CSV table of C-alpha atoms in Angstrom, one decimal:
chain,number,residue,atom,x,y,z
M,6,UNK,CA,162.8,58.4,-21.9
M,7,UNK,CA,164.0,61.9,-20.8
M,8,UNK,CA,160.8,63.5,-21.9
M,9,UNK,CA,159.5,61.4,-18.6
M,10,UNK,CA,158.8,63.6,-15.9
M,11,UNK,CA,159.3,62.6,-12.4
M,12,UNK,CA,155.7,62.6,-11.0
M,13,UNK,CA,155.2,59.8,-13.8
M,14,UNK,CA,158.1,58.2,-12.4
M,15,UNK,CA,156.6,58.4,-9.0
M,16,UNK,CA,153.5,57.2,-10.3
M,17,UNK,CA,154.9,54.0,-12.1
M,18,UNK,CA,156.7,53.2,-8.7
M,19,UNK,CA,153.1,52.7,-6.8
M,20,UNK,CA,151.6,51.1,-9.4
M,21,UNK,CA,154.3,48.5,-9.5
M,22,UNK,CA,154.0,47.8,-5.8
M,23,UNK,CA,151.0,47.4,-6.3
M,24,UNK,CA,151.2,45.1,-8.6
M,25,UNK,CA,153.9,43.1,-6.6
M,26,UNK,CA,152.2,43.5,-3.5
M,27,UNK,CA,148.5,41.6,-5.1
M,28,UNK,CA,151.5,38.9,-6.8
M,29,UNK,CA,152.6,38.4,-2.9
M,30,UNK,CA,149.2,38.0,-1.7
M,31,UNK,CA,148.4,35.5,-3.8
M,32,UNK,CA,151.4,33.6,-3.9
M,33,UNK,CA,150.7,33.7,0.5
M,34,UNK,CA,147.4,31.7,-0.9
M,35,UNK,CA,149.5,29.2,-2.3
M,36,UNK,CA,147.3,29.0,-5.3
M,37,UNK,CA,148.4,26.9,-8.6
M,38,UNK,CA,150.0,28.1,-11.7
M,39,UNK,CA,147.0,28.3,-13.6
M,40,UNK,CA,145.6,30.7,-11.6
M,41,UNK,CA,149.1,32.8,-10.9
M,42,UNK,CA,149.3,32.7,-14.8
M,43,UNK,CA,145.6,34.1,-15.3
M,44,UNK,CA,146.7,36.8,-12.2
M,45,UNK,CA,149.8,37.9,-14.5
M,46,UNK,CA,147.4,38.5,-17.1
M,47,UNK,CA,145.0,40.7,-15.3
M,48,UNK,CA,148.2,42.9,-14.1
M,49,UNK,CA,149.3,42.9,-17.4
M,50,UNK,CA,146.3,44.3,-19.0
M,51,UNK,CA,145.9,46.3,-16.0
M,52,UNK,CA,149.3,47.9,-16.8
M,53,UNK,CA,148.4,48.0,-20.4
M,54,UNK,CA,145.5,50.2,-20.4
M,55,UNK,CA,147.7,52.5,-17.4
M,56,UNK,CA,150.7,53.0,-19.2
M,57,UNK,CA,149.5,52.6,-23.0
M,58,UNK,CA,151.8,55.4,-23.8
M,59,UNK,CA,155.0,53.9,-21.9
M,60,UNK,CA,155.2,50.6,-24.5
M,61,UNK,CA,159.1,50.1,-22.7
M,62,UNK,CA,157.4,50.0,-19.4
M,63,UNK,CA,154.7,47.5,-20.1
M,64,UNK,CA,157.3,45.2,-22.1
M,65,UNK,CA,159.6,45.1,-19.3
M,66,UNK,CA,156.5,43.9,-16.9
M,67,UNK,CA,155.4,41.3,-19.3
M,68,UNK,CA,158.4,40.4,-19.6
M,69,UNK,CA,159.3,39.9,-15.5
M,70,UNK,CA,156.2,38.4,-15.6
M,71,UNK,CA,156.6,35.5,-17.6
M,72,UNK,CA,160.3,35.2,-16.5
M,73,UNK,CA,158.5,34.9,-13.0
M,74,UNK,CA,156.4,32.2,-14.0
M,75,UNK,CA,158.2,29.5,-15.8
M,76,UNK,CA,160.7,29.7,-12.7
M,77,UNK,CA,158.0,29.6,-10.8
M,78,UNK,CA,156.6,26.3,-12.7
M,79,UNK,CA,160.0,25.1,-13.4
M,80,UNK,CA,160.8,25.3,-9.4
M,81,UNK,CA,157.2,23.4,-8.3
M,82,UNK,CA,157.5,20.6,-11.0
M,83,UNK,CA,160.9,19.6,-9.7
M,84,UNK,CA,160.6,16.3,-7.2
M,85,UNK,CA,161.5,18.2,-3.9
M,86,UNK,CA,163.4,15.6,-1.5
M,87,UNK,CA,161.6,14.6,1.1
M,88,UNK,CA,162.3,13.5,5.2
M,89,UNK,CA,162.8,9.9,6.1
M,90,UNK,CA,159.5,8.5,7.3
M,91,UNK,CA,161.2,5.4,9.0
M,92,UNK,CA,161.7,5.9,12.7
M,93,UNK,CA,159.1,9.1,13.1
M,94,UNK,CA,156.2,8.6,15.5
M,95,UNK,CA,152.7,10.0,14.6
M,96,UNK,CA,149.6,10.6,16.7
M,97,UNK,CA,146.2,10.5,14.1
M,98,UNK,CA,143.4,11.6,15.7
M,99,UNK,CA,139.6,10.5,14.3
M,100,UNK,CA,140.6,7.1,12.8
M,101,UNK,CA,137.8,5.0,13.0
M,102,UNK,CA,137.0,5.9,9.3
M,103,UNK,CA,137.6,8.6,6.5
M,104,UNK,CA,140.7,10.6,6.5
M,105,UNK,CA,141.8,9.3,9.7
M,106,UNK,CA,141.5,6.0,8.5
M,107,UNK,CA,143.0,6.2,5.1
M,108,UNK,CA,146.2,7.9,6.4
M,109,UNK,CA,146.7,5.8,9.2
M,110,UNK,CA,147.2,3.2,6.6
M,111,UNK,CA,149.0,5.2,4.3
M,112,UNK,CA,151.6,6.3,6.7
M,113,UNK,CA,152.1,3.2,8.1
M,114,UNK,CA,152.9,1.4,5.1
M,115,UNK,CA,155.6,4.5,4.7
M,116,UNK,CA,157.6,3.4,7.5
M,117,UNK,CA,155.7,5.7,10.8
M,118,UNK,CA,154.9,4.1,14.0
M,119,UNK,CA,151.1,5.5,14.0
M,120,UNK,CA,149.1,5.9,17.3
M,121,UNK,CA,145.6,6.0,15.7
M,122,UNK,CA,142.9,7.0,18.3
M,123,UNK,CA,139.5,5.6,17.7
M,124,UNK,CA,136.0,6.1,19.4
M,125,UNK,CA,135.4,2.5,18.8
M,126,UNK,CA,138.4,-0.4,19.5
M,127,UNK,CA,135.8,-2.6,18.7
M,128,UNK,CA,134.3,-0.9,15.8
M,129,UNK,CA,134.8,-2.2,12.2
M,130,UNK,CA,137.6,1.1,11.6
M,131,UNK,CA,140.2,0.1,14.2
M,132,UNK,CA,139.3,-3.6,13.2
M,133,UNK,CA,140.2,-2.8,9.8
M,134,UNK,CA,144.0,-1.3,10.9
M,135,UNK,CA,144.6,-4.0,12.9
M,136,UNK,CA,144.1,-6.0,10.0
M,137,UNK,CA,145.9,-4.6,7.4
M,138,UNK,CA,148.6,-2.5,9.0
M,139,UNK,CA,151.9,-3.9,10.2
M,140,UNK,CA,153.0,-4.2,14.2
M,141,UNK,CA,154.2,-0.7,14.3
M,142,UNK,CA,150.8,0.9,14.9
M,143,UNK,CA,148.8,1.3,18.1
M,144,UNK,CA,144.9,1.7,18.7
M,145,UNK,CA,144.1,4.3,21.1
M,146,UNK,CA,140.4,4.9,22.4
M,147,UNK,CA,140.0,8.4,22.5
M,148,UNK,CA,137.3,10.2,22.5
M,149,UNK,CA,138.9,14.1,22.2
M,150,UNK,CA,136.1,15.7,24.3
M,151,UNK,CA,137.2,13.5,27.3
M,152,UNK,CA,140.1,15.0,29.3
M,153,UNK,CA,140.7,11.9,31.0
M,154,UNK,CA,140.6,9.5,27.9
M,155,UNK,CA,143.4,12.5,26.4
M,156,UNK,CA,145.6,12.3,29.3
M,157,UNK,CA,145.8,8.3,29.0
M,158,UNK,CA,146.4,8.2,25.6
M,159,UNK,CA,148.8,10.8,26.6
M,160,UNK,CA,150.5,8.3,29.3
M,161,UNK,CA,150.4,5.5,27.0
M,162,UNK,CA,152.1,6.9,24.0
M,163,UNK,CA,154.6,8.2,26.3
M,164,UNK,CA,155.2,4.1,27.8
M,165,UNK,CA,155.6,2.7,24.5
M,166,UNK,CA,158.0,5.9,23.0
M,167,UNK,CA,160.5,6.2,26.0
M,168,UNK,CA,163.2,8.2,24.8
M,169,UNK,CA,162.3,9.2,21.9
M,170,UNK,CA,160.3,12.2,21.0
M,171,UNK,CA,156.8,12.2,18.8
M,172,UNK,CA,157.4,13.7,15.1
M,173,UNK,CA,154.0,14.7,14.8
M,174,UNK,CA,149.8,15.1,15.8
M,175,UNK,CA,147.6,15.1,13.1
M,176,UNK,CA,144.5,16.7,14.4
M,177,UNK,CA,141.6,14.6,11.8
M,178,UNK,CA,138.8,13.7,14.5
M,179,UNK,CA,135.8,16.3,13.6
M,180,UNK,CA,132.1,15.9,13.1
M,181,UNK,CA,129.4,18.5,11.7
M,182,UNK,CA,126.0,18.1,13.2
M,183,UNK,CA,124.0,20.3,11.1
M,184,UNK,CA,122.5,21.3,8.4
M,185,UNK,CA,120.4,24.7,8.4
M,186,UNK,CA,119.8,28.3,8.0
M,187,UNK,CA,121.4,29.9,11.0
M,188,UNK,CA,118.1,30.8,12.6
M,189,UNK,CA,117.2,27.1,11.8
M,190,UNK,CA,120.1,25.4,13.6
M,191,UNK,CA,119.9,24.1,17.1
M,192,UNK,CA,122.1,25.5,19.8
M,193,UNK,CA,122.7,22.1,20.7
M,194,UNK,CA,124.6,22.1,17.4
M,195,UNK,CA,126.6,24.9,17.7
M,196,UNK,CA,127.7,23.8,21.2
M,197,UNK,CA,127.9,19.8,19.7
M,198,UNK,CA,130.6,21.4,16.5
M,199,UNK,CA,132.9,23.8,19.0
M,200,UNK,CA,132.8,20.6,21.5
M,201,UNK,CA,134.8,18.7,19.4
M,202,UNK,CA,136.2,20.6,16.4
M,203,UNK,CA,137.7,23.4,18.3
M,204,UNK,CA,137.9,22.4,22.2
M,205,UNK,CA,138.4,18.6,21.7
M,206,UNK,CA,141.5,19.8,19.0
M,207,UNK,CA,142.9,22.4,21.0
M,208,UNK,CA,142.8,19.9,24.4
M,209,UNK,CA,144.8,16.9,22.7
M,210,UNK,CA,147.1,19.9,21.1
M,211,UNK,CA,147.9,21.2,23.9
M,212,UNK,CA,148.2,17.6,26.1
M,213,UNK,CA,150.7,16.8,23.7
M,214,UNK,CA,153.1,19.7,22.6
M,215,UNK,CA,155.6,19.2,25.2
M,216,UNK,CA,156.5,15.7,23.3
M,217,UNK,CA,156.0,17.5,20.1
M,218,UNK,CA,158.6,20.4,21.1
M,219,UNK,CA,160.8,18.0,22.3
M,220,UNK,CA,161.3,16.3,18.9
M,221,UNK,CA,160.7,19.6,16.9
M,222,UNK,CA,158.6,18.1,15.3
M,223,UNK,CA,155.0,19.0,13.3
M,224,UNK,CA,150.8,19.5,14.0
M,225,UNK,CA,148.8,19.1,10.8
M,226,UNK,CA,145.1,20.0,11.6
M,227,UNK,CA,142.5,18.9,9.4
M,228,UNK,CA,140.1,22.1,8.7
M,229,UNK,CA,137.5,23.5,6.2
M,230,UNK,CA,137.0,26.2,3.6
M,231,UNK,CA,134.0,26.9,5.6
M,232,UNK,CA,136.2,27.9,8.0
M,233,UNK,CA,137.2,31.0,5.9
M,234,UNK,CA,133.8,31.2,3.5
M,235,UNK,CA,130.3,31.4,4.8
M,236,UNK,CA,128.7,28.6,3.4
M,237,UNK,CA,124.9,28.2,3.6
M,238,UNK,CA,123.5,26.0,6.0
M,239,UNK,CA,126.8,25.6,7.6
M,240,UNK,CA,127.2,27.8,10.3
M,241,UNK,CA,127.3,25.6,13.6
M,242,UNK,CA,130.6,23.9,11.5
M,243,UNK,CA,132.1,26.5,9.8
M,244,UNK,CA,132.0,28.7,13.0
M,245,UNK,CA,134.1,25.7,14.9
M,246,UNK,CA,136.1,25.4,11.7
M,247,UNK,CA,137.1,29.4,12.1
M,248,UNK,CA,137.5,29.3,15.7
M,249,UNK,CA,140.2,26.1,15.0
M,250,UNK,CA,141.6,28.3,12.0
M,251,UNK,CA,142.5,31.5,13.9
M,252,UNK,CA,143.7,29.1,16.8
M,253,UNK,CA,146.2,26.9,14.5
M,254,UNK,CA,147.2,29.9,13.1
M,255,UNK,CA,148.2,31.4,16.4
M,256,UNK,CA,150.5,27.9,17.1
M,257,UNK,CA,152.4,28.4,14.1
M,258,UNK,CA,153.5,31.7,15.5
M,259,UNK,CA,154.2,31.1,19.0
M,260,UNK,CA,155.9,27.5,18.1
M,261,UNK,CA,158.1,28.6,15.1
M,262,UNK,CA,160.8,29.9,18.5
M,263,UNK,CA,160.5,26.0,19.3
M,264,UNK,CA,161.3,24.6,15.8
M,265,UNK,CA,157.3,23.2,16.0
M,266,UNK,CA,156.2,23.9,12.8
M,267,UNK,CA,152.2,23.8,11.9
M,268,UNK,CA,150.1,23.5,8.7
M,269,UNK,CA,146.5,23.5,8.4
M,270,UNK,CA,145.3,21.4,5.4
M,271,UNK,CA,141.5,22.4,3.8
M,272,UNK,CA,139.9,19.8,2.1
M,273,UNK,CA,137.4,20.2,-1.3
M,274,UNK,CA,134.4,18.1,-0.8
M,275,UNK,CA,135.0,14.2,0.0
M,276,UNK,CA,132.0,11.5,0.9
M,277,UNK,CA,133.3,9.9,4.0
M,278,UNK,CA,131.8,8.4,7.3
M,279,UNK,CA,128.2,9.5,7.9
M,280,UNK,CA,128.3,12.1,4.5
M,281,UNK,CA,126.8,9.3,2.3
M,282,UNK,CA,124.7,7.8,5.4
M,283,UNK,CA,120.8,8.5,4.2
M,284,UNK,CA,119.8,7.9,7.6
M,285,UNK,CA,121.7,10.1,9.2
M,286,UNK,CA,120.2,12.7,7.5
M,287,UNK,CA,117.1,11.4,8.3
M,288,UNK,CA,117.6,11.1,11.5
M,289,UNK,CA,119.0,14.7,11.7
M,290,UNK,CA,116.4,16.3,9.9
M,291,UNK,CA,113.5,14.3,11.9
M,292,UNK,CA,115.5,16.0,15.6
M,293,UNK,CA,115.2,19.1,14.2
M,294,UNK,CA,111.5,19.2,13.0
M,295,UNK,CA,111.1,18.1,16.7
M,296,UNK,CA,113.1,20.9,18.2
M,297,UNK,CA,112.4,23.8,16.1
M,298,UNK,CA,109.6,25.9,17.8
M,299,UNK,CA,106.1,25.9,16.0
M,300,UNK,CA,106.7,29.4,15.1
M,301,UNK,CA,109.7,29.2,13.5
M,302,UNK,CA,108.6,26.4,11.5
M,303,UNK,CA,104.9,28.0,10.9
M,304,UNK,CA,107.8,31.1,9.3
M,305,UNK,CA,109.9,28.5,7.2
M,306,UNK,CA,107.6,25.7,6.3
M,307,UNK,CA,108.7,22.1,6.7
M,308,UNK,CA,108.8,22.1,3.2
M,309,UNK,CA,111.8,24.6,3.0
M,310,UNK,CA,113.4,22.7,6.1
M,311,UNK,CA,112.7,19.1,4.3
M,312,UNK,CA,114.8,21.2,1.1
M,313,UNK,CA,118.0,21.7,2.6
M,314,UNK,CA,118.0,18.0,4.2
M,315,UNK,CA,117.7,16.8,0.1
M,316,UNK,CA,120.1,19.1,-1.2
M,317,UNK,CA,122.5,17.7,1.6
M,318,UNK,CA,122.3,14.5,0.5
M,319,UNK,CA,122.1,15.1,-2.9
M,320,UNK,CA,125.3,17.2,-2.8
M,321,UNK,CA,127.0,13.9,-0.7
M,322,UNK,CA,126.3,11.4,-3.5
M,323,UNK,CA,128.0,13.7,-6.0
M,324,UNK,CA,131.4,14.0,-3.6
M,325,UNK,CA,134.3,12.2,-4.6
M,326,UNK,CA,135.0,8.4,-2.8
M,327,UNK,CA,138.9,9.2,-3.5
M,328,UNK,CA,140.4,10.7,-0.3
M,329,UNK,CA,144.0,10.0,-1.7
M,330,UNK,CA,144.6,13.6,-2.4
M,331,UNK,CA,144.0,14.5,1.3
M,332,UNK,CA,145.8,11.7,2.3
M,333,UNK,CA,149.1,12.3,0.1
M,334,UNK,CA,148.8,16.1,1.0
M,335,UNK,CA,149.1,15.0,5.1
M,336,UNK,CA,152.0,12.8,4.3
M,337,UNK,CA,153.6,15.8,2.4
M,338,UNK,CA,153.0,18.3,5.6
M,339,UNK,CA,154.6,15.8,7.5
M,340,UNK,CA,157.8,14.5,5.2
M,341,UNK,CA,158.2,17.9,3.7
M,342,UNK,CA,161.5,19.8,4.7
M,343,UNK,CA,159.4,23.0,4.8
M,344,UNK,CA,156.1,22.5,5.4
M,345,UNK,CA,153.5,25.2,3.7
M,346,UNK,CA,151.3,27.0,6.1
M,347,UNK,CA,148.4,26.1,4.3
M,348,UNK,CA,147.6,23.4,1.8
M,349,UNK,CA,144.9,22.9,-0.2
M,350,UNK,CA,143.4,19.5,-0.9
M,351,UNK,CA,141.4,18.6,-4.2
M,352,UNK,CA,139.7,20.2,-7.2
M,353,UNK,CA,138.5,23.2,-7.0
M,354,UNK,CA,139.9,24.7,-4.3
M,355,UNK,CA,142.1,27.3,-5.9
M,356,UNK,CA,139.8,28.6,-7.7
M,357,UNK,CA,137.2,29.5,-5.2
M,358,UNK,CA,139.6,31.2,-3.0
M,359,UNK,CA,140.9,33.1,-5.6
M,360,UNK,CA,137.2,34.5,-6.3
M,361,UNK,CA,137.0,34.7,-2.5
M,362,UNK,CA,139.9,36.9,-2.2
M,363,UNK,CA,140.0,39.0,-5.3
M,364,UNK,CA,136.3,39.4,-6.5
M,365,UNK,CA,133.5,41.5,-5.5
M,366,UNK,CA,131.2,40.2,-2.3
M,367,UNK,CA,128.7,39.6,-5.1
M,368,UNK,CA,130.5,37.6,-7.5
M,369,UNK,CA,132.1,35.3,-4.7
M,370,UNK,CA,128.8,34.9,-3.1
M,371,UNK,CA,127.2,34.1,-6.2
M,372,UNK,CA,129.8,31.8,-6.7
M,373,UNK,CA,129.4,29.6,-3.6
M,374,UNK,CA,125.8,29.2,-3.9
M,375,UNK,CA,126.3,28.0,-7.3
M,376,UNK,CA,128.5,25.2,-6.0
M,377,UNK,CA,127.8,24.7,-2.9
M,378,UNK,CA,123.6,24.4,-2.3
M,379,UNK,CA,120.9,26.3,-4.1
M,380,UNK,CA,117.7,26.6,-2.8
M,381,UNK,CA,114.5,27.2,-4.6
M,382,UNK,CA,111.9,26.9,-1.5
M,383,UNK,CA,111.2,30.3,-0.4
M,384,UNK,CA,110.5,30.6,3.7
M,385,UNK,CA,106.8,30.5,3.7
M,386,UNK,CA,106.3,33.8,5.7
M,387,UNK,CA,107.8,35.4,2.6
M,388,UNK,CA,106.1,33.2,0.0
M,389,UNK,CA,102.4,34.9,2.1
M,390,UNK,CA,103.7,37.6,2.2
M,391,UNK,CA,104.7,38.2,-2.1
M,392,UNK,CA,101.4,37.1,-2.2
M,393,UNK,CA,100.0,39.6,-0.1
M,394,UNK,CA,102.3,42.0,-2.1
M,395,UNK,CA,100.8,40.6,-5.7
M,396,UNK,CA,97.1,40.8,-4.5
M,397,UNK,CA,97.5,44.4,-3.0
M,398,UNK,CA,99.1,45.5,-6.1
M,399,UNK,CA,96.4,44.1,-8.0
M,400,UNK,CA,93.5,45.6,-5.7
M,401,UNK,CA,95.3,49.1,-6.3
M,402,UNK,CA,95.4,48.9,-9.7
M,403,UNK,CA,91.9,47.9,-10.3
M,404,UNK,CA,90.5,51.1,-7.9
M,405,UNK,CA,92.6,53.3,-9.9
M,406,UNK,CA,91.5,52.3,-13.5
M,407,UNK,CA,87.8,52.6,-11.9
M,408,UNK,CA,88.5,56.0,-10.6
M,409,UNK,CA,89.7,57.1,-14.1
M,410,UNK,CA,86.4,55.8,-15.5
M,411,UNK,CA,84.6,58.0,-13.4
């Protein structure tokens, strides 16, 4: 070792944080073991190929690394002890079916008095929770877009809590009303999306913190991967699903001084409410034939428009009925003694982000067109104008062999 000379020494040392620092990142993503295993691996034969000549320098890497990592899997299959459910007040928001449904349920039968806000106290959703939950939960109408209806709801859970302090909001109640290229998608859309996933969260967030920092207590919010990745045809929702990101994000900051603490939870793909409804895609794709200008749909064809409507659908009948893992993963955001940023919620999910984060653009975009929606309709401006290309091509081709002749 003292044939080393101290620029290698210096060298080693940046490599190394390096190495730690891309461990740290992903460990931030809260990604599984598999995938902090396969990261080991890559660092390893990263270091490998560096440092062939150094074999005491790569052992003791591999070594730290696979020290690292059955802790690490020792430490996350333990049963971590979790908060007391009985006595803690819960606002759900979005309730009248899907997640919102399911875990009002759920955490009632744990022990939490649940304020469930529907659209519909009427509607077959807060009929069913009346039904089957016990006399601890309450049916709110709310519809999160209406300042007034927020400010009663806010008034009422206040009546029926007195004293005592509200444990936590889960922000659920979202809708995504399109489907569509970007150029393709209403404005109507965009506006419908930010309406109610970002304005209509933040409003009922913000009516409510004072209870919430008065019980230190929790905000779940209910988000999307395409929030953070650019799914086709999603814009209008994943652009209300960023906005909400960057905002949640900015709560956990500013209420950790409060003891507030704030996770956002990211779903894979589930069929609930309207997801699996064949006329509602209908019905969406019929308002936007109507609305699209003739020449934007003389550019695209209905035929490419009439695509992405059937890829939709298709794409919802293949989508999991199960919503237990998003459910369990709310309850564990909201029982858990410390509460992870960021959770992640079904299949899939860690793999995808790591590709997001750590891959070339190409790869990752690859990627999510592969499993999200690929489309084989080309716009029909560019299907003319291949054509045009193919027959110009062909019209050059011919005039030169006849000049050559000459």
């Amino acid at each position: 070792m003292e044939d080393y000379t101290l620029p290698f020494w210096i060298y080693l040392a940046i490599v190394t944080v390096f190495i730690g620092g891309a461990m740290k990142k992903i460990l931030a993503s809260h990604l599984n073991a598999t995938s902090t295993v396969v990261a080991w691996l890559g660092a390893t034969v990263l270091v490998e190929r560096l440092w062939a000549f150094c074999l005491p320098a790569m052992l003791l890497l591999v070594l730290f690394g696979i020290t690292f990592c059955i802790y690490y899997a020792t430490k996350t299959s333990q049963p971590r002890a979790m908060l007391p459910a009985h006595g803690k007040a819960v606002i759900i928001t979005g309730c009248d079916s899907g997640f919102g449904n399911a875990t009002a349920k759920h955490l009632d039968s744990l022990g939490f008095e649940v304020f469930a806000t529907v659209l519909d106290l009427n509607g077959d959703g807060a009929k069913e929770l009346q039904r089957t939950c016990s006399h601890r939960l309450t049916l709110l109408q709310v519809d999160i877009t209406q300042p007034q209806q927020v400010q009663q709801a806010l008034l009422d859970t206040k009546a029926k809590l007195g004293l005592k302090g509200l444990w936590a909001l889960v922000n659920n109640a979202g809708v995504c009303v399109n489907f569509g290229d970007v150029e393709l998608s209403l404005m109507s859309n965009y506006r419908g999306c930010m309406e109610v996933n970002f304005f209509g969260t933040l409003s009922i967030t913000k009516a409510f913190l004072p209870l919430l920092r008065q019980a230190k207590g929790r905000i779940v919010t209910i988000s999307s991967p395409a929030g953070d990745q650019p799914f086709p045809c999603l814009a209008a929702y994943g652009a209300s699903k960023a906005a909400l990101n960057l905002v949640t994000e900015t709560l956990r900051h500013e209420l950790e001084p409060w003891g507030v603490q704030v996770s956002t939870i990211l779903p894979s793909s589930y069929r609930t409410a309207q997801s699996s409804n064949s006329a509602y895609w209908e019905k969406q794709h019929k308002h936007l034939l109507q609305n699209l200008s003739p020449a934007l749909l003389e550019d695209y064809g209905e035929e490419y428009v009439t695509e992405t409507k059937d890829l939709f659908q298709s794409f919802a009948k293949h989508t999991t009925t199960n919503l237990q893992p998003v459910v369990d993963t709310i309850a564990q955001a909201l029982l858990a003694p410390q509460p992870q940023p960021r959770y992640f919620a079904g299949s899939g999910l860690s793999l995808m982000y790591f590709i997001h984060s750590y891959f070339p653009y190409s790869i990752s975009n690859r990627f999510l067109k592969k499993r999200f929606l690929k489309k084989n309709v080309i716009p029909r401006a560019l299907r003319k104008q291949s054509a045009f290309d193919v027959n110009l091509s062909l019209h050059n081709n011919n005039n030169e062999e006849k000049l050559q002749q000459m």
